[in-house]
Amino acid sequence: MSMATTATADTTLPVVRAVRYVQALREGGSLPGLMETDNLGTYVVKFRGAGQGTAALVAEIVVGELGRRLGVRVPELALVDLDDAISRREPDPDIQQLMLASPGINLGMDFLPRALGYDGRGGRPPADDAAAVLWLDAFTANVDRSWRNPNLLIWHGDLWAIDHGASLVFHHGWPDVSAFAARAYPLDDHVLAPFAGHLSAAHGRLAPMITDELVSEVMALVPDEWLPVPPDVDGPNAIRRRYAEYLGERLAMADRWLPGAAS
Ligand SMILES: Nc1ncnc2c1ncn2[C@@H]1O[C@H](COP(=O)(O)OP(=O)(O)OP(=O)(O)O)[C@@H](O)[C@H]1O
Ligand SMILES: [Mg+2]
């Protein structure tokens, strides 16, 4: 039976089957690779066996899908099922090792062909786009949008956000909820800071969209087996509720982290 899923209901990510490893991407600390899949797609695949661990993949889904629902352009995500038979065909030993360490479900992002990396110098993005990305980053504590590593692409003239794996830092240590929620977001190095204008308007527009229902919907997209287990929490749905608690508290404490709010 084919694993290819044609329906992309909001409540699940499509599952596609990897057919061929095409090439490694030039950059990418987690050794993401370009793969063809059985839905005739080409995806940037982040392997669950990479050193970053599956928490980074959880952050990719949660923050990428929150962003999409806020109107940020994020390449479509899919779950990419990888069979050892495909991995064994890979001639590069390091890549083969990574693939063999990642049987089953991995994370795929629709590949945007000939997209250009945006480094803040190639023109001014629309202020609303810049503000939405910056607000999302501040809310989710994503520090990976720096001049050195912007993680933004320009495709068909539009700004696209990629690489949200470093956000949601709380899930690496599960600190006290308020410690995460109140942590200020440093703007200094953010590649879109010069273009975003004042963030209060973006906050007024976007914060009300982060409802409990939206957060549960997005948490439901994460495969159970990728969820990092906080101390004293049992079961995937309890873990999802713990994420929701951190995000809810973060939203409630916006005056502590929203750039410019305290000034
Ligand atoms: N959907 C996509 N379409 C086109 N190119 C992409 C896409 N996703 C990633 N890339 C390219 O691959 C590079 C690495 O991707 P990404 O930043 O997500 O990986 P990473 O391993 O988290 O990288 P790092 O930690 O080094 O920032 C990007 O800088 C970009 O050039
Ligand atoms: Mg990156």
mmCIF file of N, CA, C and O in Angstrom, residues 139-196:
data_model
loop_
_atom_site.group_PDB
_atom_site.id
_atom_site.type_symbol
_atom_site.label_atom_id
_atom_site.label_comp_id
_atom_site.label_asym_id
_atom_site.label_seq_id
_atom_site.Cartn_x
_atom_site.Cartn_y
_atom_site.Cartn_z
ATOM 1 N N PHE A 139 8.219 35.743 20.065
ATOM 2 C CA PHE A 139 7.269 34.925 20.836
ATOM 3 C C PHE A 139 7.851 33.541 21.134
ATOM 4 O O PHE A 139 7.698 33.008 22.239
ATOM 5 N N THR A 140 8.529 32.959 20.153
ATOM 6 C CA THR A 140 9.010 31.581 20.312
ATOM 7 C C THR A 140 10.493 31.524 20.687
ATOM 8 O O THR A 140 11.084 30.455 20.700
ATOM 9 N N ALA A 141 11.075 32.712 20.966
ATOM 10 C CA ALA A 141 12.480 32.813 21.380
ATOM 11 C C ALA A 141 13.424 32.186 20.353
ATOM 12 O O ALA A 141 14.338 31.437 20.695
ATOM 13 N N ASN A 142 13.179 32.492 19.105
ATOM 14 C CA ASN A 142 14.040 31.966 18.033
ATOM 15 C C ASN A 142 15.188 32.939 17.776
ATOM 16 O O ASN A 142 14.972 34.033 17.262
ATOM 17 N N VAL A 143 16.405 32.507 18.090
ATOM 18 C CA VAL A 143 17.563 33.403 17.893
ATOM 19 C C VAL A 143 18.256 33.142 16.560
ATOM 20 O O VAL A 143 19.283 33.745 16.263
ATOM 21 N N ASP A 144 17.691 32.244 15.763
ATOM 22 C CA ASP A 144 18.343 31.859 14.509
ATOM 23 C C ASP A 144 17.853 32.666 13.311
ATOM 24 O O ASP A 144 17.428 32.100 12.306
ATOM 25 N N ARG A 145 17.890 34.006 13.446
ATOM 26 C CA ARG A 145 17.531 34.831 12.291
ATOM 27 C C ARG A 145 18.512 35.998 12.260
ATOM 28 O O ARG A 145 18.140 37.146 12.089
ATOM 29 N N SER A 146 19.778 35.642 12.462
ATOM 30 C CA SER A 146 20.808 36.673 12.606
ATOM 31 C C SER A 146 21.399 37.020 11.239
ATOM 32 O O SER A 146 21.172 36.326 10.255
ATOM 33 N N TRP A 147 22.188 38.078 11.200
ATOM 34 C CA TRP A 147 22.845 38.454 9.951
ATOM 35 C C TRP A 147 23.758 37.338 9.470
ATOM 36 O O TRP A 147 23.913 37.123 8.279
ATOM 37 N N ARG A 148 24.350 36.627 10.401
ATOM 38 C CA ARG A 148 25.273 35.547 10.028
ATOM 39 C C ARG A 148 24.484 34.354 9.486
ATOM 40 O O ARG A 148 24.943 33.631 8.598
ATOM 41 N N ASN A 149 23.301 34.145 10.013
ATOM 42 C CA ASN A 149 22.514 32.958 9.672
ATOM 43 C C ASN A 149 21.040 33.357 9.606
ATOM 44 O O ASN A 149 20.261 33.100 10.509
ATOM 45 N N PRO A 150 20.633 34.024 8.496
ATOM 46 C CA PRO A 150 19.289 34.638 8.461
ATOM 47 C C PRO A 150 18.136 33.645 8.360
ATOM 48 O O PRO A 150 17.034 33.934 8.817
ATOM 49 N N ASN A 151 18.370 32.472 7.746
ATOM 50 C CA ASN A 151 17.286 31.490 7.607
ATOM 51 C C ASN A 151 16.025 32.083 6.992
ATOM 52 O O ASN A 151 14.892 31.819 7.442
ATOM 53 N N LEU A 152 16.237 32.919 5.977
ATOM 54 C CA LEU A 152 15.146 33.500 5.203
ATOM 55 C C LEU A 152 15.471 33.289 3.731
ATOM 56 O O LEU A 152 16.629 33.381 3.326
ATOM 57 N N LEU A 153 14.461 33.012 2.964
ATOM 58 C CA LEU A 153 14.660 32.841 1.528
ATOM 59 C C LEU A 153 13.778 33.836 0.786
ATOM 60 O O LEU A 153 12.711 34.222 1.284
ATOM 61 N N ILE A 154 14.247 34.228 -0.401
ATOM 62 C CA ILE A 154 13.402 34.998 -1.315
ATOM 63 C C ILE A 154 13.047 34.069 -2.466
ATOM 64 O O ILE A 154 13.938 33.495 -3.111
ATOM 65 N N TRP A 155 11.774 33.901 -2.665
ATOM 66 C CA TRP A 155 11.292 32.996 -3.715
ATOM 67 C C TRP A 155 10.124 33.661 -4.417
ATOM 68 O O TRP A 155 9.168 34.094 -3.767
ATOM 69 N N HIS A 156 10.238 33.781 -5.737
ATOM 70 C CA HIS A 156 9.228 34.510 -6.517
ATOM 71 C C HIS A 156 8.933 35.880 -5.901
ATOM 72 O O HIS A 156 7.779 36.308 -5.834
ATOM 73 N N GLY A 157 9.992 36.524 -5.422
ATOM 74 C CA GLY A 157 9.856 37.885 -4.918
ATOM 75 C C GLY A 157 9.337 37.999 -3.496
ATOM 76 O O GLY A 157 9.277 39.095 -2.942
ATOM 77 N N ASP A 158 8.948 36.867 -2.894
ATOM 78 C CA ASP A 158 8.408 36.922 -1.529
ATOM 79 C C ASP A 158 9.404 36.402 -0.509
ATOM 80 O O ASP A 158 10.281 35.589 -0.828
ATOM 81 N N LEU A 159 9.183 36.847 0.724
ATOM 82 C CA LEU A 159 10.024 36.422 1.846
ATOM 83 C C LEU A 159 9.451 35.136 2.446
ATOM 84 O O LEU A 159 8.264 35.072 2.787
ATOM 85 N N TRP A 160 10.309 34.127 2.607
ATOM 86 C CA TRP A 160 9.914 32.840 3.199
ATOM 87 C C TRP A 160 10.793 32.558 4.411
ATOM 88 O O TRP A 160 12.003 32.778 4.355
ATOM 89 N N ALA A 161 10.180 32.048 5.456
ATOM 90 C CA ALA A 161 10.915 31.739 6.681
ATOM 91 C C ALA A 161 11.187 30.232 6.754
ATOM 92 O O ALA A 161 10.284 29.422 6.527
ATOM 93 N N ILE A 162 12.436 29.875 7.031
ATOM 94 C CA ILE A 162 12.798 28.453 7.217
ATOM 95 C C ILE A 162 13.568 28.300 8.526
ATOM 96 O O ILE A 162 13.966 29.294 9.141
ATOM 97 N N ASP A 163 13.786 27.062 8.913
ATOM 98 C CA ASP A 163 14.691 26.702 10.005
ATOM 99 C C ASP A 163 14.263 27.268 11.358
ATOM 100 O O ASP A 163 14.851 28.225 11.863
ATOM 101 N N HIS A 164 13.277 26.644 11.953
ATOM 102 C CA HIS A 164 12.800 27.077 13.275
ATOM 103 C C HIS A 164 13.252 26.135 14.380
ATOM 104 O O HIS A 164 12.718 26.144 15.483
ATOM 105 N N GLY A 165 14.262 25.311 14.051
ATOM 106 C CA GLY A 165 14.685 24.258 14.985
ATOM 107 C C GLY A 165 15.292 24.758 16.279
ATOM 108 O O GLY A 165 15.341 24.021 17.268
ATOM 109 N N ALA A 166 15.771 26.012 16.301
ATOM 110 C CA ALA A 166 16.426 26.508 17.525
ATOM 111 C C ALA A 166 15.454 27.249 18.445
ATOM 112 O O ALA A 166 15.851 27.733 19.501
ATOM 113 N N SER A 167 14.185 27.337 18.048
ATOM 114 C CA SER A 167 13.223 28.060 18.887
ATOM 115 C C SER A 167 12.704 27.134 20.008
ATOM 116 O O SER A 167 13.133 25.983 20.110
ATOM 117 N N LEU A 168 11.815 27.645 20.829
ATOM 118 C CA LEU A 168 11.226 26.864 21.939
ATOM 119 C C LEU A 168 12.303 26.257 22.836
ATOM 120 O O LEU A 168 12.208 25.079 23.233
ATOM 121 N N VAL A 169 13.301 27.053 23.158
ATOM 122 C CA VAL A 169 14.455 26.553 23.930
ATOM 123 C C VAL A 169 14.052 25.851 25.227
ATOM 124 O O VAL A 169 14.808 25.022 25.725
ATOM 125 N N PHE A 170 12.877 26.176 25.750
ATOM 126 C CA PHE A 170 12.488 25.585 27.044
ATOM 127 C C PHE A 170 12.472 24.068 26.994
ATOM 128 O O PHE A 170 12.713 23.401 27.997
ATOM 129 N N HIS A 171 12.219 23.491 25.803
ATOM 130 C CA HIS A 171 12.064 22.036 25.776
ATOM 131 C C HIS A 171 13.381 21.275 25.887
ATOM 132 O O HIS A 171 13.381 20.049 25.873
ATOM 133 N N HIS A 172 14.490 22.013 26.008
ATOM 134 C CA HIS A 172 15.765 21.323 26.273
ATOM 135 C C HIS A 172 16.024 21.170 27.773
ATOM 136 O O HIS A 172 16.836 20.337 28.162
ATOM 137 N N GLY A 173 15.369 21.992 28.591
ATOM 138 C CA GLY A 173 15.658 21.895 30.030
ATOM 139 C C GLY A 173 14.444 22.050 30.919
ATOM 140 O O GLY A 173 14.530 21.868 32.124
ATOM 141 N N TRP A 174 13.296 22.403 30.339
ATOM 142 C CA TRP A 174 12.050 22.577 31.086
ATOM 143 C C TRP A 174 12.265 23.420 32.347
ATOM 144 O O TRP A 174 12.031 22.953 33.467
ATOM 145 N N PRO A 175 12.702 24.669 32.176
ATOM 146 C CA PRO A 175 12.841 25.553 33.330
ATOM 147 C C PRO A 175 11.461 25.917 33.861
ATOM 148 O O PRO A 175 10.444 25.578 33.250
ATOM 149 N N ASP A 176 11.440 26.636 34.948
ATOM 150 C CA ASP A 176 10.198 27.185 35.457
ATOM 151 C C ASP A 176 9.483 27.930 34.316
ATOM 152 O O ASP A 176 10.126 28.651 33.555
ATOM 153 N N VAL A 177 8.188 27.739 34.198
ATOM 154 C CA VAL A 177 7.455 28.313 33.061
ATOM 155 C C VAL A 177 7.678 29.823 32.953
ATOM 156 O O VAL A 177 7.914 30.364 31.872
ATOM 157 N N SER A 178 7.642 30.511 34.080
ATOM 158 C CA SER A 178 7.756 31.978 33.996
ATOM 159 C C SER A 178 9.165 32.418 33.597
ATOM 160 O O SER A 178 9.332 33.496 33.029
ATOM 161 N N ALA A 179 10.172 31.577 33.866
ATOM 162 C CA ALA A 179 11.538 31.937 33.449
ATOM 163 C C ALA A 179 11.608 32.024 31.927
ATOM 164 O O ALA A 179 12.226 32.926 31.358
ATOM 165 N N PHE A 180 10.957 31.082 31.266
ATOM 166 C CA PHE A 180 10.916 31.163 29.807
ATOM 167 C C PHE A 180 10.003 32.300 29.363
ATOM 168 O O PHE A 180 10.354 33.107 28.499
ATOM 169 N N ALA A 181 8.839 32.379 29.976
ATOM 170 C CA ALA A 181 7.815 33.322 29.503
ATOM 171 C C ALA A 181 8.277 34.769 29.586
ATOM 172 O O ALA A 181 7.899 35.600 28.762
ATOM 173 N N ALA A 182 9.129 35.069 30.561
ATOM 174 C CA ALA A 182 9.514 36.465 30.794
ATOM 175 C C ALA A 182 10.839 36.828 30.141
ATOM 176 O O ALA A 182 11.283 37.979 30.242
ATOM 177 N N ARG A 183 11.463 35.872 29.487
ATOM 178 C CA ARG A 183 12.802 36.152 28.951
ATOM 179 C C ARG A 183 12.732 37.170 27.813
ATOM 180 O O ARG A 183 12.036 36.977 26.820
ATOM 181 N N ALA A 184 13.500 38.257 27.970
ATOM 182 C CA ALA A 184 13.498 39.314 26.947
ATOM 183 C C ALA A 184 14.042 38.773 25.633
ATOM 184 O O ALA A 184 14.857 37.848 25.618
ATOM 185 N N TYR A 185 13.598 39.333 24.540
ATOM 186 C CA TYR A 185 14.078 38.900 23.227
ATOM 187 C C TYR A 185 15.035 39.960 22.680
ATOM 188 O O TYR A 185 14.637 41.102 22.437
ATOM 189 N N PRO A 186 16.301 39.592 22.481
ATOM 190 C CA PRO A 186 17.269 40.581 22.005
ATOM 191 C C PRO A 186 17.109 40.850 20.508
ATOM 192 O O PRO A 186 17.097 39.923 19.711
ATOM 193 N N LEU A 187 16.989 42.104 20.161
ATOM 194 C CA LEU A 187 16.783 42.475 18.759
ATOM 195 C C LEU A 187 18.075 42.701 17.996
ATOM 196 O O LEU A 187 18.078 42.664 16.763
ATOM 197 N N ASP A 188 19.169 42.942 18.749
ATOM 198 C CA ASP A 188 20.423 43.455 18.174
ATOM 199 C C ASP A 188 20.796 42.827 16.839
ATOM 200 O O ASP A 188 21.169 43.497 15.892
ATOM 201 N N ASP A 189 20.676 41.491 16.823
ATOM 202 C CA ASP A 189 21.276 40.778 15.717
ATOM 203 C C ASP A 189 20.234 40.318 14.701
ATOM 204 O O ASP A 189 20.559 39.620 13.754
ATOM 205 N N HIS A 190 18.959 40.673 14.909
ATOM 206 C CA HIS A 190 17.911 40.123 14.043
ATOM 207 C C HIS A 190 17.938 40.808 12.680
ATOM 208 O O HIS A 190 17.903 42.032 12.574
ATOM 209 N N VAL A 191 17.978 39.991 11.646
ATOM 210 C CA VAL A 191 18.190 40.507 10.295
ATOM 211 C C VAL A 191 17.008 41.370 9.815
ATOM 212 O O VAL A 191 17.175 42.214 8.928
ATOM 213 N N LEU A 192 15.837 41.197 10.410
ATOM 214 C CA LEU A 192 14.681 41.984 9.964
ATOM 215 C C LEU A 192 14.386 43.178 10.860
ATOM 216 O O LEU A 192 13.455 43.953 10.561
ATOM 217 N N ALA A 193 15.148 43.351 11.930
ATOM 218 C CA ALA A 193 14.859 44.454 12.861
ATOM 219 C C ALA A 193 14.803 45.818 12.164
ATOM 220 O O ALA A 193 13.923 46.628 12.478
ATOM 221 N N PRO A 194 15.691 46.084 11.187
ATOM 222 C CA PRO A 194 15.626 47.418 10.565
ATOM 223 C C PRO A 194 14.384 47.650 9.711
ATOM 224 O O PRO A 194 14.107 48.783 9.325
ATOM 225 N N PHE A 195 13.654 46.588 9.405
ATOM 226 C CA PHE A 195 12.542 46.717 8.442
ATOM 227 C C PHE A 195 11.169 46.516 9.061
ATOM 228 O O PHE A 195 10.151 46.618 8.379
ATOM 229 N N ALA A 196 11.126 46.160 10.332
ATOM 230 C CA ALA A 196 9.857 45.705 10.919
ATOM 231 C C ALA A 196 9.018 46.834 11.490
ATOM 232 O O ALA A 196 7.841 46.632 11.780
#
